[in-house]
mmCIF file with all atom_site columns, C-alpha atoms in Angstrom:
data_model
loop_
_atom_site.group_PDB
_atom_site.id
_atom_site.type_symbol
_atom_site.label_atom_id
_atom_site.label_alt_id
_atom_site.label_comp_id
_atom_site.label_asym_id
_atom_site.label_entity_id
_atom_site.label_seq_id
_atom_site.pdbx_PDB_ins_code
_atom_site.Cartn_x
_atom_site.Cartn_y
_atom_site.Cartn_z
_atom_site.occupancy
_atom_site.B_iso_or_equiv
_atom_site.pdbx_formal_charge
_atom_site.auth_seq_id
_atom_site.auth_comp_id
_atom_site.auth_asym_id
_atom_site.auth_atom_id
_atom_site.pdbx_PDB_model_num
ATOM 1  C CA . MET A 1 1  ? 0.000  0.000   0.000  1.00 0.00 ? 1310 MET A CA 1
ATOM 2  C CA . HIS A 1 2  ? 1.467  3.303   -1.032 1.00 0.00 ? 1311 HIS A CA 1
ATOM 3  C CA . THR A 1 3  ? -1.209 5.931   -0.420 1.00 0.00 ? 1312 THR A CA 1
ATOM 4  C CA . GLY A 1 4  ? -4.719 6.251   0.909  1.00 0.00 ? 1313 GLY A CA 1
ATOM 5  C CA . ASP A 1 5  ? -6.502 5.643   4.169  1.00 0.00 ? 1314 ASP A CA 1
ATOM 6  C CA . ILE A 1 6  ? -5.894 2.463   6.154  1.00 0.00 ? 1315 ILE A CA 1
ATOM 7  C CA . GLY A 1 7  ? -8.033 1.556   9.125  1.00 0.00 ? 1316 GLY A CA 1
ATOM 8  C CA . PHE A 1 8  ? -5.991 0.741   12.211 1.00 0.00 ? 1317 PHE A CA 1
ATOM 9  C CA . THR A 1 9  ? -7.049 -0.847  15.480 1.00 0.00 ? 1318 THR A CA 1
ATOM 10 C CA . VAL A 1 10 ? -5.029 -1.673  18.577 1.00 0.00 ? 1319 VAL A CA 1
ATOM 11 C CA . GLU A 1 11 ? -6.236 -4.593  20.688 1.00 0.00 ? 1320 GLU A CA 1
ATOM 12 C CA . LEU A 1 12 ? -4.599 -5.815  23.901 1.00 0.00 ? 1321 LEU A CA 1
ATOM 13 C CA . HIS A 1 13 ? -4.794 -9.519  24.730 1.00 0.00 ? 1322 HIS A CA 1
ATOM 14 C CA . GLU A 1 14 ? -3.501 -11.545 27.667 1.00 0.00 ? 1323 GLU A CA 1
ATOM 15 C CA . GLN A 1 15 ? -2.298 -14.225 25.247 1.00 0.00 ? 1324 GLN A CA 1
ATOM 16 C CA . ALA A 1 16 ? -1.766 -14.566 21.521 1.00 0.00 ? 1325 ALA A CA 1
ATOM 17 C CA . PRO A 1 17 ? -5.079 -14.627 19.661 1.00 0.00 ? 1326 PRO A CA 1
ATOM 18 C CA . ASP A 1 18 ? -5.632 -17.199 16.941 1.00 0.00 ? 1327 ASP A CA 1
ATOM 19 C CA . LEU A 1 19 ? -4.422 -16.202 13.508 1.00 0.00 ? 1328 LEU A CA 1
ATOM 20 C CA . ALA A 1 20 ? -7.199 -16.516 10.938 1.00 0.00 ? 1329 ALA A CA 1
ATOM 21 C CA . ASP A 1 21 ? -6.425 -17.948 7.490  1.00 0.00 ? 1330 ASP A CA 1
ATOM 22 C CA . GLU A 1 22 ? -7.778 -14.774 5.828  1.00 0.00 ? 1331 GLU A CA 1
ATOM 23 C CA . TRP A 1 23 ? -4.608 -12.741 6.491  1.00 0.00 ? 1332 TRP A CA 1
ATOM 24 C CA . GLU A 1 24 ? -2.246 -12.548 3.510  1.00 0.00 ? 1333 GLU A CA 1
ATOM 25 C CA . ASP A 1 25 ? 0.519  -10.578 5.258  1.00 0.00 ? 1334 ASP A CA 1
ATOM 26 C CA . VAL A 1 26 ? 1.565  -10.994 8.878  1.00 0.00 ? 1335 VAL A CA 1
ATOM 27 C CA . VAL A 1 27 ? 4.442  -9.314  10.729 1.00 0.00 ? 1336 VAL A CA 1
ATOM 28 C CA . GLU A 1 28 ? 5.147  -10.013 14.383 1.00 0.00 ? 1337 GLU A CA 1
ATOM 29 C CA . VAL A 1 29 ? 7.773  -8.316  16.581 1.00 0.00 ? 1338 VAL A CA 1
ATOM 30 C CA . SER A 1 30 ? 8.701  -7.770  20.216 1.00 0.00 ? 1339 SER A CA 1
ATOM 31 C CA . PHE A 1 31 ? 8.101  -4.284  21.586 1.00 0.00 ? 1340 PHE A CA 1
ATOM 32 C CA . ARG A 1 32 ? 8.772  -2.551  24.907 1.00 0.00 ? 1341 ARG A CA 1
ATOM 33 C CA . PRO A 1 33 ? 8.021  1.175   25.296 1.00 0.00 ? 1342 PRO A CA 1
ATOM 34 C CA . VAL A 1 34 ? 11.111 3.120   26.377 1.00 0.00 ? 1343 VAL A CA 1
ATOM 35 C CA . SER A 1 35 ? 9.086  5.983   27.836 1.00 0.00 ? 1344 SER A CA 1
ATOM 36 C CA . PRO A 1 36 ? 5.732  6.342   29.619 1.00 0.00 ? 1345 PRO A CA 1
ATOM 37 C CA . ARG A 1 37 ? 4.092  7.738   26.471 1.00 0.00 ? 1346 ARG A CA 1
ATOM 38 C CA . VAL A 1 38 ? 3.785  5.870   23.174 1.00 0.00 ? 1347 VAL A CA 1
ATOM 39 C CA . LEU A 1 39 ? 2.396  7.532   20.065 1.00 0.00 ? 1348 LEU A CA 1
ATOM 40 C CA . LEU A 1 40 ? 1.132  5.996   16.848 1.00 0.00 ? 1349 LEU A CA 1
ATOM 41 C CA . LEU A 1 41 ? 1.809  8.602   14.185 1.00 0.00 ? 1350 LEU A CA 1
ATOM 42 C CA . GLN A 1 42 ? 0.162  9.043   10.844 1.00 0.00 ? 1351 GLN A CA 1
ATOM 43 C CA . TRP A 1 43 ? 2.692  8.754   7.998  1.00 0.00 ? 1352 TRP A CA 1
ATOM 44 C CA . ALA A 1 44 ? 3.723  12.428  7.845  1.00 0.00 ? 1353 ALA A CA 1
ATOM 45 C CA . GLY A 1 45 ? 2.777  13.225  11.440 1.00 0.00 ? 1354 GLY A CA 1
ATOM 46 C CA . GLU A 1 46 ? -0.585 14.830  10.635 1.00 0.00 ? 1355 GLU A CA 1
ATOM 47 C CA . ALA A 1 47 ? -2.259 12.905  13.455 1.00 0.00 ? 1356 ALA A CA 1
ATOM 48 C CA . ALA A 1 48 ? -1.139 10.990  16.533 1.00 0.00 ? 1357 ALA A CA 1
ATOM 49 C CA . ARG A 1 49 ? -2.861 8.516   18.844 1.00 0.00 ? 1358 ARG A CA 1
ATOM 50 C CA . ASP A 1 50 ? -1.791 7.425   22.331 1.00 0.00 ? 1359 ASP A CA 1
ATOM 51 C CA . PRO A 1 51 ? -2.643 3.728   22.922 1.00 0.00 ? 1360 PRO A CA 1
ATOM 52 C CA . ASP A 1 52 ? -1.859 4.177   26.663 1.00 0.00 ? 1361 ASP A CA 1
ATOM 53 C CA . LEU A 1 53 ? 0.585  1.252   26.963 1.00 0.00 ? 1362 LEU A CA 1
ATOM 54 C CA . ALA A 1 54 ? 2.458  0.305   30.122 1.00 0.00 ? 1363 ALA A CA 1
ATOM 55 C CA . GLN A 1 55 ? 6.253  0.010   29.973 1.00 0.00 ? 1364 GLN A CA 1
ATOM 56 C CA . ILE A 1 56 ? 6.263  -3.783  29.756 1.00 0.00 ? 1365 ILE A CA 1
ATOM 57 C CA . ASP A 1 57 ? 7.178  -6.331  27.076 1.00 0.00 ? 1366 ASP A CA 1
ATOM 58 C CA . TYR A 1 58 ? 4.637  -6.817  24.294 1.00 0.00 ? 1367 TYR A CA 1
ATOM 59 C CA . ARG A 1 59 ? 4.423  -9.022  21.244 1.00 0.00 ? 1368 ARG A CA 1
ATOM 60 C CA . VAL A 1 60 ? 2.921  -6.957  18.407 1.00 0.00 ? 1369 VAL A CA 1
ATOM 61 C CA . ARG A 1 61 ? 1.270  -8.512  15.370 1.00 0.00 ? 1370 ARG A CA 1
ATOM 62 C CA . TYR A 1 62 ? 0.267  -6.624  12.243 1.00 0.00 ? 1371 TYR A CA 1
ATOM 63 C CA . CYS A 1 63 ? -2.000 -8.492  9.835  1.00 0.00 ? 1372 CYS A CA 1
ATOM 64 C CA . GLY A 1 64 ? -3.311 -7.280  6.509  1.00 0.00 ? 1373 GLY A CA 1
ATOM 65 C CA . THR A 1 65 ? -5.017 -8.315  3.307  1.00 0.00 ? 1374 THR A CA 1
ATOM 66 C CA . GLY A 1 66 ? -4.942 -6.710  -0.112 1.00 0.00 ? 1375 GLY A CA 1
ATOM 67 C CA . MET A 1 67 ? -1.627 -4.965  0.512  1.00 0.00 ? 1376 MET A CA 1
ATOM 68 C CA . ASP A 1 68 ? -0.519 -5.584  -3.076 1.00 0.00 ? 1377 ASP A CA 1
ATOM 69 C CA . GLU A 1 69 ? -3.675 -4.109  -4.585 1.00 0.00 ? 1378 GLU A CA 1
ATOM 70 C CA . GLY A 1 70 ? -2.548 -0.545  -3.903 1.00 0.00 ? 1379 GLY A CA 1
ATOM 71 C CA . ARG A 1 71 ? -5.814 1.304   -4.296 1.00 0.00 ? 1380 ARG A CA 1
ATOM 72 C CA . SER A 1 72 ? -8.159 -1.114  -2.547 1.00 0.00 ? 1381 SER A CA 1
ATOM 73 C CA . PRO A 1 73 ? -8.904 -0.569  1.145  1.00 0.00 ? 1382 PRO A CA 1
ATOM 74 C CA . ASP A 1 74 ? -6.939 -2.897  3.408  1.00 0.00 ? 1383 ASP A CA 1
ATOM 75 C CA . THR A 1 75 ? -8.278 -4.933  6.287  1.00 0.00 ? 1384 THR A CA 1
ATOM 76 C CA . ILE A 1 76 ? -5.958 -4.828  9.266  1.00 0.00 ? 1385 ILE A CA 1
ATOM 77 C CA . LEU A 1 77 ? -5.837 -6.347  12.755 1.00 0.00 ? 1386 LEU A CA 1
ATOM 78 C CA . ARG A 1 78 ? -3.047 -5.502  15.173 1.00 0.00 ? 1387 ARG A CA 1
ATOM 79 C CA . PRO A 1 79 ? -3.332 -7.217  18.511 1.00 0.00 ? 1388 PRO A CA 1
ATOM 80 C CA . PRO A 1 80 ? -0.409 -6.717  20.891 1.00 0.00 ? 1389 PRO A CA 1
ATOM 81 C CA . TRP A 1 81 ? -0.362 -8.979  23.909 1.00 0.00 ? 1390 TRP A CA 1
ATOM 82 C CA . THR A 1 82 ? 1.910  -9.123  26.922 1.00 0.00 ? 1391 THR A CA 1
ATOM 83 C CA . ARG A 1 83 ? 5.025  -11.194 26.478 1.00 0.00 ? 1392 ARG A CA 1
ATOM 84 C CA . SER A 1 84 ? 4.694  -12.759 29.928 1.00 0.00 ? 1393 SER A CA 1
ATOM 85 C CA . THR A 1 85 ? 1.963  -15.051 28.607 1.00 0.00 ? 1394 THR A CA 1
ATOM 86 C CA . ARG A 1 86 ? 2.657  -18.082 26.469 1.00 0.00 ? 1395 ARG A CA 1
ATOM 87 C CA . ARG A 1 87 ? 2.180  -17.856 22.727 1.00 0.00 ? 1396 ARG A CA 1
ATOM 88 C CA . PRO A 1 88 ? 0.744  -20.820 20.797 1.00 0.00 ? 1397 PRO A CA 1
#
């Protein structure tokens, strides 16, 4: 996806949620905030959102479909969960 609006949702889970077969692209990384405030910034900084995350270890998953279509709206699910719980 190069331009256009993309819906974005942050979900916190105690453990890794199941990964549905519908997702074409999945990226998963470890994340720990280095300061008390975390901001999700729009590409050029036009808007910012504070997901109000504690300074603990998270596992963050970004899932999307239709990323190669360019102009089509994407469907995205991003559920971070605490790293202290077991992943499947």
